[in-house]
Short mmCIF file of C-alpha atoms in Angstrom, two decimals:
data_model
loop_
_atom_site.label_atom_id
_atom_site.label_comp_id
_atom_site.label_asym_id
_atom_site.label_seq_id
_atom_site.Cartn_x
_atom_site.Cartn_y
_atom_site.Cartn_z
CA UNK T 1 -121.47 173.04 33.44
CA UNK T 2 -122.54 176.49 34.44
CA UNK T 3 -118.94 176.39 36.10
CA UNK T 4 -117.28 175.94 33.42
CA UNK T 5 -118.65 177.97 31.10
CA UNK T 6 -117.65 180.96 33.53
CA UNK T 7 -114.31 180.18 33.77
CA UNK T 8 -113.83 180.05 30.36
CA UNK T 9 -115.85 183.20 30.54
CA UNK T 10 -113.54 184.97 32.99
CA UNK T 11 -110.18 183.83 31.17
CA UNK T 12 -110.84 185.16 27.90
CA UNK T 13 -111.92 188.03 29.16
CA UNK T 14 -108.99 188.25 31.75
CA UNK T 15 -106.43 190.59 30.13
CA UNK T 16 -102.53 192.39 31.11
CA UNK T 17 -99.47 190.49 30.77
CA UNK T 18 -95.94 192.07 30.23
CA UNK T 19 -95.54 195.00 27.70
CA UNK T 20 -94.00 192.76 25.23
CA UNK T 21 -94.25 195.66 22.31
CA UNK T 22 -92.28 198.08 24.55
CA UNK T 23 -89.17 196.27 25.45
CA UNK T 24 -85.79 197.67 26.37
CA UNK T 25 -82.36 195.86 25.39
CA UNK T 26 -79.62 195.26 28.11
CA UNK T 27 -76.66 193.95 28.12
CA UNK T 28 -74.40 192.96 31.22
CA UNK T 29 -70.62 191.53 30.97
CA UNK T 30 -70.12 189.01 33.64
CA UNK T 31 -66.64 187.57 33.12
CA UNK T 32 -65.94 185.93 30.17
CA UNK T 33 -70.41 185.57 29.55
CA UNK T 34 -71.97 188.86 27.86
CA UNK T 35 -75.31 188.48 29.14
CA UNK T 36 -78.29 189.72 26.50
CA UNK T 37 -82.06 190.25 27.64
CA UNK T 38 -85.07 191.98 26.44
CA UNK T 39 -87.15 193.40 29.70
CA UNK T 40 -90.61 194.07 29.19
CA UNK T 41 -92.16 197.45 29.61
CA UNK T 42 -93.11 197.66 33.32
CA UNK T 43 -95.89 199.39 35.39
CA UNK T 44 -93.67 200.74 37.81
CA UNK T 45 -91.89 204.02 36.92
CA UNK T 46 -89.19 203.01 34.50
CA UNK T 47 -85.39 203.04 35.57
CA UNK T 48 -83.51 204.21 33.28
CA UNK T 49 -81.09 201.66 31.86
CA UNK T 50 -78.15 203.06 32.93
CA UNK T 51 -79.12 202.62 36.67
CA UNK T 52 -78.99 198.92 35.91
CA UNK T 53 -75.06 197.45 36.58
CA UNK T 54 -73.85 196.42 33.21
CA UNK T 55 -70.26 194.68 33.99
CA UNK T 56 -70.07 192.19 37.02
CA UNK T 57 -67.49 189.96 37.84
CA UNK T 58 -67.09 187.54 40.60
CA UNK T 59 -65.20 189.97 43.43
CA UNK T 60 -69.01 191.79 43.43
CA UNK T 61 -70.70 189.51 45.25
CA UNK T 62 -68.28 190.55 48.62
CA UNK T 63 -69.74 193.91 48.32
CA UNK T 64 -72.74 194.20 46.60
CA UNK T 65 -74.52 191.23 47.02
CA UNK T 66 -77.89 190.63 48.31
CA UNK T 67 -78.92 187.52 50.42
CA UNK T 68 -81.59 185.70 48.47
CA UNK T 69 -84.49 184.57 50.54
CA UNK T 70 -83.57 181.94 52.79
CA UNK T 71 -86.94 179.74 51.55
CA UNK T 72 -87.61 180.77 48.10
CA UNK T 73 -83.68 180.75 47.45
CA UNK T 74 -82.07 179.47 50.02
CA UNK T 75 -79.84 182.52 51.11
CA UNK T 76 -77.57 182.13 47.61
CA UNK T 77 -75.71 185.52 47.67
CA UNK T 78 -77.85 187.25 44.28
CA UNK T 79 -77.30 190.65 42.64
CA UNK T 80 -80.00 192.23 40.80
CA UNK T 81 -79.71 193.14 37.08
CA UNK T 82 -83.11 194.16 36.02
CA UNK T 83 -86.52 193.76 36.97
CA UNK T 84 -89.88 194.55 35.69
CA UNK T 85 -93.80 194.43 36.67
CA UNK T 86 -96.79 193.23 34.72
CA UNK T 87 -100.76 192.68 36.29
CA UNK T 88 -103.79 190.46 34.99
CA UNK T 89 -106.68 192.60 35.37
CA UNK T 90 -110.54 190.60 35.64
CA UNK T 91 -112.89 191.33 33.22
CA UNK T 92 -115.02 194.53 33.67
CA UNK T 93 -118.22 192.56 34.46
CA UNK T 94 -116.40 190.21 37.29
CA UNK T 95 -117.89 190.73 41.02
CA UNK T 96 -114.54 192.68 42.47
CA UNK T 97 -114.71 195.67 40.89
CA UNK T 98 -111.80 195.51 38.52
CA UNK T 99 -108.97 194.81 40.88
CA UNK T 100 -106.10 192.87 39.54
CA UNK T 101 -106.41 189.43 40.18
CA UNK T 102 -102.23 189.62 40.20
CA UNK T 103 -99.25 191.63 40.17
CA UNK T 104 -96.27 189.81 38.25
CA UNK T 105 -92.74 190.84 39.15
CA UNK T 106 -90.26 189.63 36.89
CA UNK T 107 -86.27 189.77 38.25
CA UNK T 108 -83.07 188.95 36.42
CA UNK T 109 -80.50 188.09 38.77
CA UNK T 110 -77.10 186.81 38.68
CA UNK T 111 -76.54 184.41 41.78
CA UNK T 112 -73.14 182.39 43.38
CA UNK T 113 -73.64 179.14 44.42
CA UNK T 114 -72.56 177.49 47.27
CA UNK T 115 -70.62 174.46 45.77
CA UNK T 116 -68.78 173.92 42.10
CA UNK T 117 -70.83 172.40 39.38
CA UNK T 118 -69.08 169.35 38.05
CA UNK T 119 -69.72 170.89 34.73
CA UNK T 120 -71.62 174.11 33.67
CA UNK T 121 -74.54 172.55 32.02
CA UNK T 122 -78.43 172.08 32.59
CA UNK T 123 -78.11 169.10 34.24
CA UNK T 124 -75.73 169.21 36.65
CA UNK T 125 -77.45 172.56 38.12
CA UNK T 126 -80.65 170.68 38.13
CA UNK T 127 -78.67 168.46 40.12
CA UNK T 128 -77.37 171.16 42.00
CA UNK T 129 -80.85 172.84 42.84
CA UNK T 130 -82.68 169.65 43.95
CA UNK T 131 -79.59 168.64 46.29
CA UNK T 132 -79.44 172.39 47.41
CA UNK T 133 -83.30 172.66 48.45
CA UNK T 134 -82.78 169.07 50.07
CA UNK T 135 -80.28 170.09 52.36
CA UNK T 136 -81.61 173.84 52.82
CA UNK T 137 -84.99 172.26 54.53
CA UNK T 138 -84.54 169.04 55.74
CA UNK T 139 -81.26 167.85 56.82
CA UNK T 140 -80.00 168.94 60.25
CA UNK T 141 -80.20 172.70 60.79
CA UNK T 142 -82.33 173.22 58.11
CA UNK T 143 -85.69 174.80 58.30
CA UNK T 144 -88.01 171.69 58.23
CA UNK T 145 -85.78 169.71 60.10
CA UNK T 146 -85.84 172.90 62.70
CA UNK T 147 -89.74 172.90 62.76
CA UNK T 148 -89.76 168.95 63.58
CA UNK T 149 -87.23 169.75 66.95
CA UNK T 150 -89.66 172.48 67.88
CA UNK T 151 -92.58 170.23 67.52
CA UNK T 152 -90.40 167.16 69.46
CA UNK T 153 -89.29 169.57 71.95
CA UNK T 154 -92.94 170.34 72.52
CA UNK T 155 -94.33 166.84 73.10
CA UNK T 156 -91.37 166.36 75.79
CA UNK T 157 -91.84 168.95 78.02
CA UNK T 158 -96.08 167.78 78.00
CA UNK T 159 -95.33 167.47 81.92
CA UNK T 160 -94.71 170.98 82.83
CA UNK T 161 -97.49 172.15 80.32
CA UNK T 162 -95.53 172.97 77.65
CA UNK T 163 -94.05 176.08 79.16
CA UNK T 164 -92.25 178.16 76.54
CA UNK T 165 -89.23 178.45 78.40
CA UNK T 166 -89.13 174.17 79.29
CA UNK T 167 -89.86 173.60 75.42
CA UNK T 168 -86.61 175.90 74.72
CA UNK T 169 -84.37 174.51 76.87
CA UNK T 170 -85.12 170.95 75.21
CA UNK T 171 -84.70 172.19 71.73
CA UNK T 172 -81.68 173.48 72.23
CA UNK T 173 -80.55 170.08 73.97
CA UNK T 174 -81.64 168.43 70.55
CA UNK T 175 -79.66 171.16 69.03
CA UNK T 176 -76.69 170.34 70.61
CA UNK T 177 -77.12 166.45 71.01
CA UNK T 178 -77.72 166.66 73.96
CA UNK T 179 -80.86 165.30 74.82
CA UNK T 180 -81.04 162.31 76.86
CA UNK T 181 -81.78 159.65 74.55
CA UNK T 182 -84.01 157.33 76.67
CA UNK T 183 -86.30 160.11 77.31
CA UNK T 184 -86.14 161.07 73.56
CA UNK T 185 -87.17 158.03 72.19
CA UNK T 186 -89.91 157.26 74.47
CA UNK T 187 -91.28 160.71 73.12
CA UNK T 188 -90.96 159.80 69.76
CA UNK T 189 -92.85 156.90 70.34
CA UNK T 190 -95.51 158.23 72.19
CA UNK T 191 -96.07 161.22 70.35
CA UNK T 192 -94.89 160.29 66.79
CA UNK T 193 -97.92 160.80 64.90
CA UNK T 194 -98.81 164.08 66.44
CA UNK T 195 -95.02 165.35 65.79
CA UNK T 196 -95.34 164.02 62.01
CA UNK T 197 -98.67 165.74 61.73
CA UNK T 198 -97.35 168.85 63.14
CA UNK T 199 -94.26 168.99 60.78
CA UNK T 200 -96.77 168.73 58.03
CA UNK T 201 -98.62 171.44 58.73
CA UNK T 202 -95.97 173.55 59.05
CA UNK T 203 -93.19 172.14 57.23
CA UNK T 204 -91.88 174.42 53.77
CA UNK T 205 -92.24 172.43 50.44
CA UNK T 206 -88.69 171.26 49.12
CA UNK T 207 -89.29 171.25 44.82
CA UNK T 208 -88.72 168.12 43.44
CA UNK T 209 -89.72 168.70 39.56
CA UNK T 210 -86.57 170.67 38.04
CA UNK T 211 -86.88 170.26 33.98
CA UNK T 212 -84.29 170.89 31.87
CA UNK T 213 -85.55 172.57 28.70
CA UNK T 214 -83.75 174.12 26.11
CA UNK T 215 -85.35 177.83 24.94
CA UNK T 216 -83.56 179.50 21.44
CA UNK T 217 -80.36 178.19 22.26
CA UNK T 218 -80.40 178.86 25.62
CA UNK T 219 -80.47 176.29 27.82
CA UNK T 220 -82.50 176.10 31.20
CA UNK T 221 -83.86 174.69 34.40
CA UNK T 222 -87.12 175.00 34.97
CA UNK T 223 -88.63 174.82 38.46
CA UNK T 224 -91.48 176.73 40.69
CA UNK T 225 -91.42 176.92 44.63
CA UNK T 226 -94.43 177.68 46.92
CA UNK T 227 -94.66 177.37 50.61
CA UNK T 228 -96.91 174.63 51.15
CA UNK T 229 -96.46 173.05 47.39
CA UNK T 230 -100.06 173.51 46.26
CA UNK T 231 -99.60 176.53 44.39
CA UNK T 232 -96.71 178.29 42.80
CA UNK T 233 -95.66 181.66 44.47
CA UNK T 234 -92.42 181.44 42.25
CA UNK T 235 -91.23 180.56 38.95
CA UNK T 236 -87.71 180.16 38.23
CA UNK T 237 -85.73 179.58 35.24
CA UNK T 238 -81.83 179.22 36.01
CA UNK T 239 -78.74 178.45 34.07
CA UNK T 240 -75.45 178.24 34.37
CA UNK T 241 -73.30 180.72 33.83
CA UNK T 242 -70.26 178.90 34.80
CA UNK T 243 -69.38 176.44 37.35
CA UNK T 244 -69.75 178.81 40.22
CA UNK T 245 -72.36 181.47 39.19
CA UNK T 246 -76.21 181.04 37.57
CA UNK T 247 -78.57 183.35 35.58
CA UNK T 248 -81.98 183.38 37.49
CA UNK T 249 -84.89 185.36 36.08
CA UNK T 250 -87.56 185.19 39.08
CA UNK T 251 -91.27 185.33 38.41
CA UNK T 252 -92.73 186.10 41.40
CA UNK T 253 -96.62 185.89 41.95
CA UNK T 254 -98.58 188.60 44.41
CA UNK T 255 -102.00 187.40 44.37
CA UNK T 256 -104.41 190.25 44.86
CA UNK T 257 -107.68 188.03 45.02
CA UNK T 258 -107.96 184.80 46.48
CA UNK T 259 -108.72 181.52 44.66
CA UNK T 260 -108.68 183.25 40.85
CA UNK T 261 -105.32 180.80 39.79
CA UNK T 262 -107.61 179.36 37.00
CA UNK T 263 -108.17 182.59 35.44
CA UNK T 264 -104.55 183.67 35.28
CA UNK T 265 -102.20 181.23 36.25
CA UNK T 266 -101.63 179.50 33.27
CA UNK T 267 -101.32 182.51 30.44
CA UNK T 268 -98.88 183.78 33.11
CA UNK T 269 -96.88 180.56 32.41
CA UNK T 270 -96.96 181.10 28.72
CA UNK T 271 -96.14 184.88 28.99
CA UNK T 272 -93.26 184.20 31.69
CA UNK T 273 -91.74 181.61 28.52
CA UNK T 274 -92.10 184.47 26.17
CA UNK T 275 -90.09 186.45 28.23
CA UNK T 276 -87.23 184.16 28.91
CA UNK T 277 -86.63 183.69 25.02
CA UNK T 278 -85.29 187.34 25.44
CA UNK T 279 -82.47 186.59 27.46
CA UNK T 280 -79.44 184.90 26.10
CA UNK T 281 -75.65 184.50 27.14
CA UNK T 282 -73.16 185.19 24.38
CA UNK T 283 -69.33 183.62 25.90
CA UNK T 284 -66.48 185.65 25.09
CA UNK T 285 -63.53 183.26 25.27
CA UNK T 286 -63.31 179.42 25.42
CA UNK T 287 -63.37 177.64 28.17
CA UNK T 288 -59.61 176.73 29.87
CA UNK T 289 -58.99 173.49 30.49
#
């Protein structure tokens, strides 16, 4: 009870969020899609708009693209349009001392995908994104399906102690195939449980909830990504802006006191949806058949 009570206490007394009452209009042409948002005031030292690109096309991304993060984003080639930065500050009377319990950096980006939609709509990107994650982690080459070689590679060089050269060697023979597979499969029955446990302690969380909802007009997917899936270090809202390019505004979390989620977490949900309804993509020509 007396828990309770002081966590109500803490979040209504928990206050920042973005600068909703000072926001700046921008407006970047991207094709044939004029893209429209509303950025927050920001607690970083404001750009001036015009150091913001406002006309991208496609031939950008050979030169001034940016790699998106290989986990959070899975390396999709991303350029920057405008970002912002908001905090939730603890009540006066909480026990830190009036540290933010979190920074909140909010990033529109434009990003290229690595395959054609089958159609530029909501679901077929949600379609995209859960595929895209799938194959990003888990099939072969991918990060968790890396992890499990290391941890396989590991178990069959037990003999020699492990030594970090031995347990290199053998991964790359499971790189390449080459592995003999007698030997590997009396590993992987001998040590299966220890590999699977191992994988899941280190093993990146692949999203599997990607909801389509509709904001104005606009229409999005909505999905969050954290390491180890028990708490969101990202949320995304994407949409298509045409079968080979999405709109990605990026709320990214940077936690500045440990275990305070309940205080903040969930107004930062509602104020990340308030900023979204800014943004909206106005086409400029139909589509070609």
């Amino acid at each position: 009870m007396l828990n309770t009570l002081k966590q109500k206490l803490v979040q209504s007394g928990t206050h920042g969020g973005p600068d909703l009452e000072h926001s700046w209009s921008h407006q970047v042409r991207f094709d044939t899609a004029q893209i429209h948002l509303l950025k927050p005031g920001s607690l970083i030292e404001e750009r001036v708009p015009s150091s913001y690109p406002c006309q991208l096309d496609a031939a950008d991304f050979a030169t001034n693209q940016a790699q998106a993060s290989q986990l959070r984003r899975t390396l999709h080639p991303h350029i920057t349009i405008a970002s912002t930065l908001w905090q939730y500050r603890q009540p006066r009377w909480y026990k830190h001392r009036h540290e933010p319990f979190t920074l909140v950096t909010a990033i529109w980006g434009v990003e290229k995908l690595k395959r054609s939609l089958v159609e530029p709509t909501s679901t077929a990107l949600a379609q995209y994104l859960k595929d895209d994650y799938q194959h990003h982690f888990n099939d072969q080459g991918g990060h968790n399906w890396q992890i499990r070689q290391k941890a396989i590679a590991y178990c069959a060089t037990r003999e020699y102690l492990s030594e970090p050269a031995r347990v290199e060697a053998y991964y790359q023979q499971l790189v390449n195939g080459e592995a003999n597979p007698a030997h590997l499969a009396q590993v992987l029955a001998d040590y299966g449980d220890y590999i699977d446990s191992a994988v899941n302690a280190d093993a990146a969380h692949v999203p599997t909830l990607f909801e389509e909802v509709t904001i104005g007009a606009m229409p999005w997917v909505r999905f969050e990504w954290g390491y180890h899936g028990f708490r969101p270090d990202n949320l995304y809202y994407a949409s298509p802006l045409d079968t080979e390019h999405l709109l990605l505004l990026d709320f990214s979390f940077n936690r500045l006191l440990p275990d305070t989620d309940q205080y903040w977490l969930e107004r930062a949900r509602e104020d990340a949806t308030k900023v979204v309804t800014g943004t909206t993509v106005q086409r400029l020509a139909l589509p070609q058949d």
